[in-house]
CSV table of C-alpha atoms and ligand atoms in Angstrom, one decimal:
chain,number,residue,atom,x,y,z
A,1,MET,CA,39.8,87.4,21.0
A,2,ARG,CA,42.1,86.7,23.9
A,3,GLY,CA,45.9,87.0,23.6
A,4,GLY,CA,48.0,87.1,20.5
A,5,GLU,CA,50.2,89.8,19.0
A,6,GLU,CA,47.8,90.7,16.3
A,7,THR,CA,44.9,91.2,18.9
A,8,ARG,CA,47.2,93.5,20.8
A,9,VAL,CA,48.0,95.6,17.8
A,10,THR,CA,44.4,96.0,16.7
A,11,SER,CA,43.4,96.9,20.3
A,12,GLU,CA,46.1,99.6,20.5
A,13,LYS,CA,45.0,100.9,17.1
A,14,ALA,CA,41.4,101.1,18.4
A,15,ILE,CA,42.5,102.9,21.6
A,16,ASP,CA,44.7,105.3,19.7
A,17,ALA,CA,41.7,106.1,17.4
A,18,ILE,CA,39.2,106.8,20.2
A,19,ARG,CA,41.5,108.5,22.8
A,20,PRO,CA,41.4,111.9,21.2
A,21,LEU,CA,37.6,111.7,20.8
A,22,VAL,CA,37.2,110.6,24.4
A,23,GLU,CA,39.4,113.5,25.5
A,24,GLU,CA,37.4,115.9,23.4
A,25,HIS,CA,34.3,114.6,24.8
A,26,PHE,CA,35.5,115.1,28.4
A,27,GLU,CA,36.8,118.6,27.7
A,28,ARG,CA,33.4,119.8,26.5
A,29,LYS,CA,32.1,122.8,28.5
A,30,ASP,CA,28.4,122.4,28.4
A,31,ASP,CA,28.0,122.3,32.2
A,32,ASP,CA,29.2,125.9,33.0
A,33,PHE,CA,27.9,127.1,36.3
A,34,VAL,CA,25.1,129.5,36.1
A,35,PRO,CA,24.2,130.9,39.7
A,36,GLY,CA,20.6,130.2,40.5
A,37,GLU,CA,20.1,128.1,37.5
A,38,SER,CA,22.6,125.2,37.8
A,39,THR,CA,22.4,122.7,40.5
A,40,ILE,CA,25.2,122.4,43.1
A,41,GLN,CA,25.3,118.7,43.1
A,42,LEU,CA,26.1,116.4,46.0
A,43,SER,CA,28.9,114.8,43.9
A,44,ARG,CA,30.5,115.0,40.4
A,45,PRO,CA,32.2,112.3,38.3
A,46,THR,CA,35.8,111.8,39.3
A,47,PHE,CA,36.8,109.9,36.1
A,48,GLY,CA,37.7,111.0,32.6
A,49,PRO,CA,39.6,109.8,29.5
A,50,ASP,CA,42.3,107.8,31.4
A,51,GLU,CA,39.7,105.6,33.1
A,52,VAL,CA,37.5,105.2,30.1
A,53,THR,CA,40.2,104.3,27.6
A,54,GLU,CA,41.7,101.9,30.1
A,55,ALA,CA,38.4,100.3,30.6
A,56,VAL,CA,37.8,100.0,26.8
A,57,GLU,CA,41.2,98.3,26.6
A,58,SER,CA,39.9,95.6,29.0
A,59,LEU,CA,36.7,95.2,27.1
A,60,LEU,CA,38.7,94.9,23.8
A,61,SER,CA,41.0,92.3,25.3
A,62,THR,CA,38.0,90.4,26.5
A,63,PHE,CA,39.8,89.9,29.9
A,64,VAL,CA,37.0,91.4,31.8
A,65,THR,CA,36.7,89.4,35.1
A,66,MET,CA,39.0,90.0,38.0
A,67,GLY,CA,42.5,89.9,36.8
A,68,GLU,CA,45.6,91.9,36.1
A,69,LYS,CA,44.1,95.4,36.4
A,70,VAL,CA,42.5,94.5,39.7
A,71,ASP,CA,45.9,93.2,40.9
A,72,GLN,CA,47.6,96.4,39.8
A,73,PHE,CA,45.0,98.5,41.6
A,74,GLU,CA,45.4,96.5,44.8
A,75,GLU,CA,49.1,97.0,44.7
A,76,LYS,CA,48.8,100.7,44.1
A,77,TRP,CA,46.2,101.0,47.0
A,78,SER,CA,48.6,99.1,49.3
A,79,ASP,CA,51.4,101.5,48.5
A,80,TYR,CA,49.0,104.4,48.9
A,81,VAL,CA,47.7,103.6,52.4
A,82,ASP,CA,50.9,101.7,53.4
A,83,THR,CA,49.4,98.4,54.1
A,84,ARG,CA,50.5,94.8,53.4
A,85,TYR,CA,47.4,93.4,51.7
A,86,SER,CA,44.6,95.1,49.7
A,87,HIS,CA,41.8,93.1,48.3
A,88,MET,CA,39.3,94.8,45.9
A,89,VAL,CA,35.6,93.8,46.0
A,90,ASN,CA,32.5,94.9,44.3
A,91,SER,CA,31.3,97.5,46.9
A,92,GLY,CA,32.1,99.1,50.2
A,93,SER,CA,29.3,97.1,51.7
A,94,SER,CA,30.9,93.9,50.5
A,95,ALA,CA,34.2,95.1,52.0
A,96,ASN,CA,32.5,95.4,55.4
A,97,LEU,CA,30.9,92.1,55.1
A,98,LEU,CA,34.2,90.4,54.3
A,99,ALA,CA,36.0,92.2,57.0
A,100,LEU,CA,33.6,90.9,59.6
A,101,LYS,CA,33.5,87.5,58.0
A,102,ALA,CA,37.2,87.1,58.3
A,103,LEU,CA,36.9,87.7,62.0
A,104,GLN,CA,34.1,85.1,62.4
A,105,GLY,CA,35.1,82.1,64.5
A,106,ASP,CA,38.6,83.1,65.6
A,107,VAL,CA,37.6,86.5,67.1
A,108,ILE,CA,33.7,86.8,67.0
A,109,GLU,CA,31.4,84.0,67.9
A,110,PRO,CA,27.7,83.8,67.8
A,111,GLY,CA,26.2,85.9,70.5
A,112,ASP,CA,29.2,88.1,70.9
A,113,GLU,CA,28.9,91.9,70.8
A,114,VAL,CA,30.4,94.3,68.2
A,115,ILE,CA,30.1,98.0,68.9
A,116,VAL,CA,29.2,100.5,66.1
A,117,PRO,CA,28.5,104.2,66.3
A,118,ALA,CA,24.9,105.1,66.0
A,119,VAL,CA,25.6,107.4,63.1
A,120,ALA,CA,27.0,105.0,60.4
A,121,TRP,CA,25.8,103.6,57.3
A,122,SER,CA,23.3,100.6,57.2
A,123,THR,CA,26.0,98.3,55.9
A,124,SER,CA,28.4,99.3,58.6
A,125,LEU,CA,26.0,97.4,60.9
A,126,PHE,CA,24.4,94.6,58.8
A,127,PRO,CA,27.6,92.5,58.5
A,128,ILE,CA,27.7,92.2,62.3
A,129,VAL,CA,24.3,90.6,62.3
A,130,ASP,CA,25.2,88.4,59.2
A,131,ILE,CA,28.0,86.8,61.1
A,132,GLY,CA,25.7,86.0,64.1
A,133,ALA,CA,26.9,88.7,66.5
A,134,ALA,CA,24.8,91.5,68.2
A,135,PRO,CA,25.5,95.1,67.3
A,136,VAL,CA,25.7,97.6,70.2
A,137,LEU,CA,25.0,101.1,69.2
A,138,VAL,CA,26.9,103.9,71.0
A,139,ASP,CA,26.9,107.6,70.8
A,140,ILE,CA,28.9,109.9,68.6
A,141,ASP,CA,30.5,113.2,69.5
A,142,PRO,CA,28.4,115.7,67.6
A,143,GLU,CA,31.3,118.0,67.3
A,144,THR,CA,33.4,115.5,65.4
A,145,TYR,CA,30.7,113.2,63.9
A,146,THR,CA,32.7,110.1,65.1
A,147,ILE,CA,32.4,107.6,68.0
A,148,ASP,CA,32.6,109.2,71.4
A,149,PRO,CA,35.5,107.4,73.2
A,150,GLU,CA,33.7,107.7,76.6
A,151,ALA,CA,30.5,106.2,75.3
A,152,PHE,CA,32.5,103.5,73.6
A,153,GLU,CA,34.3,102.5,76.8
A,154,ASN,CA,31.0,102.5,78.7
A,155,ALA,CA,29.4,100.2,76.2
A,156,ILE,CA,32.1,97.5,76.6
A,157,SER,CA,30.7,94.3,78.2
A,158,ASP,CA,32.3,90.9,78.8
A,159,ARG,CA,30.7,89.8,75.4
A,160,THR,CA,32.4,92.7,73.4
A,161,GLU,CA,34.9,91.4,70.9
A,162,ALA,CA,35.2,94.0,68.2
A,163,VAL,CA,34.4,97.5,67.2
A,164,VAL,CA,33.5,98.9,63.7
A,165,LEU,CA,34.9,102.4,63.7
A,166,VAL,CA,33.5,104.8,61.1
A,167,HIS,CA,35.6,107.8,60.1
A,168,LEU,CA,32.4,109.6,59.2
A,169,LEU,CA,32.5,112.3,56.5
A,170,GLY,CA,36.2,111.7,56.2
A,171,ASN,CA,36.9,112.8,59.8
A,172,PRO,CA,39.2,110.4,61.5
A,173,CYS,CA,38.0,109.0,64.9
A,174,ASP,CA,39.9,109.9,68.0
A,175,LEU,CA,42.2,107.0,67.4
A,176,ASP,CA,44.6,107.7,70.3
A,177,SER,CA,41.8,107.2,72.7
A,178,ILE,CA,40.1,104.4,70.9
A,179,VAL,CA,43.2,102.3,70.3
A,180,ASP,CA,44.2,102.6,73.9
A,181,ILE,CA,40.7,101.5,75.1
A,182,CYS,CA,40.8,98.6,72.6
A,183,ASP,CA,44.3,97.5,73.7
A,184,ALA,CA,43.1,97.6,77.3
A,185,HIS,CA,40.1,95.5,76.7
A,186,ASP,CA,41.5,93.2,74.0
A,187,ILE,CA,39.0,94.5,71.4
A,188,THR,CA,39.6,93.9,67.6
A,189,ILE,CA,39.2,97.0,65.4
A,190,VAL,CA,37.5,97.2,62.0
A,191,GLU,CA,37.8,100.6,60.4
A,192,ASP,CA,35.1,101.5,58.0
A,193,CYS,CA,36.9,104.1,55.9
A,194,CYS,CA,34.2,104.1,53.1
A,195,GLU,CA,33.9,107.9,53.5
A,196,ALA,CA,37.6,108.6,54.4
A,197,HIS,CA,39.8,108.1,51.5
A,198,GLY,CA,43.0,110.0,51.9
A,199,ALA,CA,42.2,110.8,55.6
A,200,ARG,CA,45.0,110.5,58.1
A,201,TYR,CA,45.6,110.7,61.8
A,202,ASP,CA,49.0,111.7,63.1
A,203,GLY,CA,50.3,111.3,59.5
A,204,GLN,CA,49.1,107.7,59.2
A,205,ASP,CA,46.4,106.6,56.8
A,206,VAL,CA,43.1,105.6,58.4
A,207,GLY,CA,42.3,102.0,57.9
A,208,THR,CA,45.8,101.0,59.1
A,209,PHE,CA,45.2,101.6,62.9
A,210,GLY,CA,43.0,98.5,63.3
A,211,ASP,CA,43.1,94.9,62.3
A,212,VAL,CA,41.2,95.4,59.0
A,213,GLY,CA,40.0,98.5,57.1
A,214,THR,CA,37.5,98.9,54.4
A,215,TYR,CA,36.8,101.5,51.5
A,216,SER,CA,34.0,102.1,49.0
A,217,PHE,CA,34.6,103.4,45.6
A,218,PHE,CA,31.0,104.1,44.8
A,219,PHE,CA,30.3,106.8,42.2
A,220,SER,CA,29.8,109.6,44.7
A,221,HIS,CA,33.0,109.1,46.7
A,222,HIS,CA,36.3,110.8,46.6
A,223,ILE,CA,37.4,108.5,44.0
A,224,SER,CA,35.4,105.9,42.1
A,225,THR,CA,35.4,102.6,40.4
A,226,ILE,CA,31.7,103.0,39.5
A,227,GLU,CA,30.8,100.5,42.2
A,228,GLY,CA,33.7,98.9,44.3
A,229,GLY,CA,35.4,98.5,47.5
A,230,MET,CA,38.6,97.4,49.1
A,231,VAL,CA,39.6,95.5,52.2
A,232,ILE,CA,43.0,96.2,53.7
A,233,THR,CA,45.0,94.4,56.4
A,234,ASP,CA,48.5,93.5,57.5
A,235,ASP,CA,47.3,90.3,58.8
A,236,GLU,CA,48.1,87.1,56.6
A,237,THR,CA,45.1,85.1,58.0
A,238,ILE,CA,42.6,87.9,57.6
A,239,SER,CA,44.0,88.4,54.0
A,240,GLU,CA,43.5,84.7,53.1
A,241,ARG,CA,40.1,84.5,54.6
A,242,VAL,CA,38.9,87.7,52.8
A,243,ARG,CA,40.3,86.3,49.4
A,244,MET,CA,38.5,83.0,49.9
A,245,ALA,CA,35.2,84.4,51.0
A,246,ARG,CA,35.4,86.9,48.1
A,247,ALA,CA,35.5,84.1,45.6
A,248,HIS,CA,33.1,81.3,46.5
A,249,GLY,CA,35.1,79.9,49.4
A,250,TRP,CA,37.1,77.7,46.9
A,251,ILE,CA,40.8,76.9,47.6
A,252,ARG,CA,42.2,78.7,44.6
A,253,GLU,CA,42.9,81.6,46.8
A,254,LEU,CA,44.7,79.6,49.5
A,255,ASP,CA,48.6,79.9,49.6
A,256,ASP,CA,49.1,76.4,50.6
A,257,THR,CA,46.6,73.9,49.1
A,258,GLU,CA,48.6,70.7,49.4
A,259,ASP,CA,47.0,69.4,52.7
A,260,VAL,CA,43.4,70.0,51.6
A,261,THR,CA,43.8,68.6,48.1
A,262,GLU,CA,45.6,65.5,49.4
A,263,ALA,CA,42.9,64.9,51.8
A,264,HIS,CA,40.2,65.1,49.0
A,265,PRO,CA,41.7,63.2,46.1
A,266,ASP,CA,38.2,62.5,44.7
A,267,ILE,CA,37.5,66.3,44.2
A,268,ASP,CA,38.9,68.4,41.3
A,269,PRO,CA,41.1,70.9,43.1
A,270,ARG,CA,39.8,73.7,40.9
A,271,PHE,CA,36.3,73.1,42.4
A,272,LEU,CA,37.3,72.2,46.0
A,273,PHE,CA,35.5,74.3,48.5
A,274,ALA,CA,37.1,74.7,51.9
A,275,SER,CA,35.5,77.6,53.5
A,276,HIS,CA,32.2,79.5,53.4
A,277,GLY,CA,32.1,82.2,50.8
A,278,TYR,CA,30.3,84.5,48.4
A,279,ASN,CA,31.1,86.0,45.1
A,280,LEU,CA,31.9,89.6,45.7
A,281,ARG,CA,34.6,90.0,43.1
A,282,PRO,CA,35.2,93.2,41.1
A,283,THR,CA,35.5,93.3,37.3
A,284,GLU,CA,38.6,94.5,35.3
A,285,ILE,CA,36.6,97.5,34.3
A,286,GLN,CA,36.5,98.5,38.0
A,287,GLY,CA,40.2,97.7,38.4
A,288,ALA,CA,40.9,99.7,35.2
A,289,PHE,CA,39.2,102.8,36.8
A,290,GLY,CA,41.0,102.3,40.2
A,291,ILE,CA,44.6,102.3,38.7
A,292,HIS,CA,44.1,105.9,37.5
A,293,GLN,CA,41.8,107.1,40.3
A,294,VAL,CA,44.3,106.4,43.1
A,295,ASP,CA,46.8,108.8,41.4
A,296,LYS,CA,44.2,111.6,41.6
A,297,LEU,CA,43.2,111.1,45.1
A,298,ASP,CA,45.6,113.5,46.9
A,299,GLN,CA,44.6,116.4,44.5
A,300,PHE,CA,40.9,115.7,45.0
A,301,VAL,CA,41.3,115.6,48.8
A,302,LYS,CA,43.4,118.9,48.8
A,303,GLN,CA,40.6,120.6,46.8
A,304,ARG,CA,37.9,119.3,49.2
A,305,ARG,CA,39.9,120.7,52.1
A,306,GLN,CA,40.4,124.1,50.5
A,307,ASN,CA,36.6,124.2,49.8
A,308,ALA,CA,35.8,123.4,53.3
A,309,ALA,CA,38.1,125.9,54.8
A,310,GLU,CA,36.8,128.6,52.5
A,311,ILE,CA,33.1,128.0,53.3
A,312,THR,CA,33.7,127.8,57.0
A,313,SER,CA,35.8,130.9,57.1
A,314,ARG,CA,33.2,132.9,55.1
A,315,LEU,CA,30.2,131.6,57.2
A,316,SER,CA,32.0,131.7,60.5
A,317,GLU,CA,30.1,134.8,61.7
A,318,TYR,CA,27.1,132.6,61.8
A,319,ASP,CA,28.4,130.2,64.4
A,320,ASP,CA,25.5,131.3,66.6
A,321,VAL,CA,23.1,129.5,64.4
A,322,PHE,CA,25.3,126.7,62.9
A,323,ARG,CA,27.6,124.3,64.6
A,324,PHE,CA,30.7,124.2,62.4
A,325,PHE,CA,33.0,121.2,62.4
A,326,GLU,CA,36.5,121.9,63.4
A,327,GLU,CA,39.4,119.5,62.6
A,328,ASP,CA,41.4,118.1,65.4
A,329,GLU,CA,45.0,119.0,65.2
A,330,ARG,CA,46.1,115.3,64.8
A,331,ALA,CA,43.5,114.8,62.1
A,332,TYR,CA,43.7,115.3,58.3
A,333,CYS,CA,40.1,115.1,57.3
A,334,SER,CA,39.3,114.3,53.7
A,335,TRP,CA,35.8,116.0,53.7
A,336,PHE,CA,33.4,113.5,52.2
A,337,ALA,CA,30.9,116.4,52.1
A,338,TYR,CA,30.2,119.7,53.8
A,339,PRO,CA,28.0,119.3,56.9
A,340,PHE,CA,25.8,121.8,58.7
A,341,GLN,CA,24.2,121.5,62.1
A,342,VAL,CA,21.5,124.0,62.9
A,343,ARG,CA,21.7,125.0,66.5
A,344,GLU,CA,18.7,124.4,68.7
A,345,SER,CA,18.8,128.1,69.6
A,346,ALA,CA,18.6,129.3,65.9
A,347,PRO,CA,15.5,131.1,64.9
A,348,PHE,CA,14.9,128.5,62.2
A,349,SER,CA,14.7,124.8,61.9
A,350,ARG,CA,16.9,122.5,60.0
A,351,ASP,CA,14.0,121.5,57.8
A,352,ASP,CA,13.3,125.2,56.8
A,353,PHE,CA,16.9,125.8,56.0
A,354,GLN,CA,17.2,122.6,54.0
A,355,ARG,CA,14.1,123.5,52.1
A,356,TYR,CA,15.6,126.9,51.3
A,357,LEU,CA,18.9,125.4,50.0
A,358,GLU,CA,16.9,122.9,47.9
A,359,GLU,CA,14.7,125.6,46.4
A,360,ASN,CA,17.8,127.5,45.4
A,361,ASN,CA,19.3,124.4,43.6
A,362,ILE,CA,21.7,123.3,46.3
A,363,GLU,CA,21.3,119.6,46.8
A,364,THR,CA,21.2,118.4,50.4
A,365,ARG,CA,20.8,115.1,52.2
A,366,PRO,CA,20.8,113.8,55.8
A,367,ILE,CA,24.0,112.9,57.5
A,368,LEU,CA,24.0,109.3,56.5
A,369,ALA,CA,21.1,107.4,57.9
A,370,GLY,CA,20.8,109.8,60.9
A,371,ASN,CA,20.5,108.0,64.2
A,372,LEU,CA,20.5,104.3,63.1
A,373,ALA,CA,18.6,103.3,66.3
A,374,ARG,CA,15.6,105.1,64.9
A,375,GLN,CA,15.6,103.1,61.7
A,376,PRO,CA,12.7,100.6,61.4
A,377,ILE,CA,15.0,97.7,60.5
A,378,LEU,CA,16.5,97.9,64.0
A,379,GLU,CA,13.2,96.6,65.4
A,380,GLU,CA,13.9,93.4,63.7
A,381,ILE,CA,17.6,93.1,64.7
A,382,ASP,CA,18.8,91.7,68.0
A,383,HIS,CA,20.8,94.7,69.3
A,384,ARG,CA,21.7,96.7,72.3
A,385,VAL,CA,21.7,100.5,72.7
A,386,SER,CA,24.3,101.8,75.2
A,387,GLY,CA,23.6,105.2,76.6
A,388,ALA,CA,21.4,108.0,75.6
A,389,LEU,CA,22.6,108.5,72.0
A,390,SER,CA,22.0,112.2,72.4
A,391,GLY,CA,24.7,113.2,70.0
A,392,ALA,CA,23.4,110.9,67.3
A,393,GLN,CA,19.9,112.2,67.8
A,394,GLN,CA,21.3,115.8,67.5
A,395,ILE,CA,22.7,114.9,64.1
A,396,HIS,CA,19.5,113.3,63.2
A,397,ASP,CA,17.4,116.3,64.1
A,398,THR,CA,19.7,119.2,63.1
A,399,GLY,CA,22.2,117.9,60.6
A,400,LEU,CA,22.4,117.8,56.8
A,401,PHE,CA,25.2,118.0,54.3
A,402,ILE,CA,25.8,119.6,50.9
A,403,GLY,CA,28.3,118.6,48.3
A,404,ASN,CA,32.0,119.2,48.7
A,405,HIS,CA,33.9,117.8,45.8
A,406,HIS,CA,36.9,118.5,43.5
A,407,ARG,CA,34.7,120.3,41.0
A,408,LEU,CA,33.4,122.9,43.5
A,409,ASP,CA,34.9,126.1,42.2
A,410,ASP,CA,35.1,129.7,43.5
A,411,GLU,CA,31.9,130.8,41.7
A,412,MET,CA,30.0,127.9,43.3
A,413,ILE,CA,31.3,128.6,46.7
A,414,ASP,CA,30.3,132.3,46.3
A,415,TYR,CA,26.9,131.1,45.4
A,416,ILE,CA,26.5,128.7,48.4
A,417,VAL,CA,27.8,131.3,50.8
A,418,SER,CA,25.4,134.0,49.3
A,419,ILE,CA,22.4,131.7,49.6
A,420,VAL,CA,23.2,130.7,53.2
A,421,GLU,CA,23.8,134.4,54.2
A,422,GLU,CA,20.6,135.5,52.4
A,423,TYR,CA,18.7,132.9,54.4
A,424,VAL,CA,20.2,133.6,57.8
A,425,GLU,CA,19.8,137.3,57.4
A,426,SER,CA,16.2,137.0,56.5
A,427,GLN,CA,15.5,135.0,59.6
A,428,THR,CA,17.4,137.0,62.2
B,501,PLP,C1,30.4,104.7,56.1
B,501,PLP,C2,29.9,103.9,54.9
B,501,PLP,N1,30.1,102.6,55.0
B,501,PLP,C3,29.8,101.7,54.0
B,501,PLP,C4,29.3,102.2,52.9
B,501,PLP,C5,28.8,101.2,51.7
B,501,PLP,O1,29.7,101.5,50.6
B,501,PLP,P1,28.9,100.9,49.2
B,501,PLP,O2,27.9,102.0,48.8
B,501,PLP,O3,30.1,101.0,48.3
B,501,PLP,O4,28.4,99.6,49.3
B,501,PLP,C6,29.0,103.6,52.7
B,501,PLP,C7,28.4,104.1,51.5
B,501,PLP,O5,28.5,105.3,51.2
B,501,PLP,C8,29.4,104.5,53.8
B,501,PLP,O6,29.2,105.7,53.7
């Protein structure tokens, strides 16, 4: 099926035939919101006819493994975040693994410590263990949901080589303070931006402050490639290591293969393995989605920001029972979700509030994995906890989030606000 003018023509014919049907399908209005009956979901699909027809084109061409469309998405992503190299992978977790893997040896050696906030995703932490280093859990600031700079500095030991920053819920970390601390202590920065697409700090995209940054394009995120992720860096060596480890560790990804091929004339250069690696490559279907999704990101983020501002302003009179998140003036938060923290002084518990939301068809979930130090897997991992983790525990005990996405409209926001008001009024 590959190649050939005739194949291209029949493919275009098929796409032209299905495009109107695909558009009609996505325009259907069978999910009108009915207050009290419909569910306010944590996320809604971000893709439509553009992504589906682009993906069908890949299928028809039979070029389905990592190729031109992935390249195109990588280029667009580099332009979007303003970085030198973007390498697409099959998930955000894989992106984190490759980011850490690229630092193994040169920067991080077995037994070294890598700092990670105690509220993060499991796979923000696991890759630290995978490369033979020890995670050090530090507290977050419960006002911002991100790593507490003071707790971070206090956690630094003479074995600390790197930090995995997590821009949690799309809120950029206090990068001014963190970057200064890292410069002073010669600490390498990995930025986990898996929840922070489109987020900026002082006008600069998150992911570009450190040595290497990662993104996830899982279905429920700001934009999606179904499953998928990206590693970004300005560093040529990191870029090459990521590419090699993404694809089996073979030399096809090396810029200069001459030395290694000459040294091993008995091995077919196509199957010459010069570094440790995995197979974490994405497919062209995912690349096809990404090409179109990136163009929609700014609008989606704008919508999320408007939603958040609206909900917060309408519920602000309840700041005696909820702790609302306020954006720092240097930050442009991309609002992965809408979080609530129920104050300890409130006359109801987080669990009761959460139950009420769920009973009224508003989906909820904990803030990521809560305090990671409480997760049973940590008992099996050689790690260190620095400080009391009281902020992380506060999030664990009092936090939850509801959906905040591009499809949340005025009617849904009215409904959310009315349910929260109804609950608080019934309790006070
Ligand atoms: C902060 C953070 N890091 C990493 C990941 C992993 O991404 P993925 O689900 O694409 O593997 C997630 C997933 O949501 C996340 O929230």
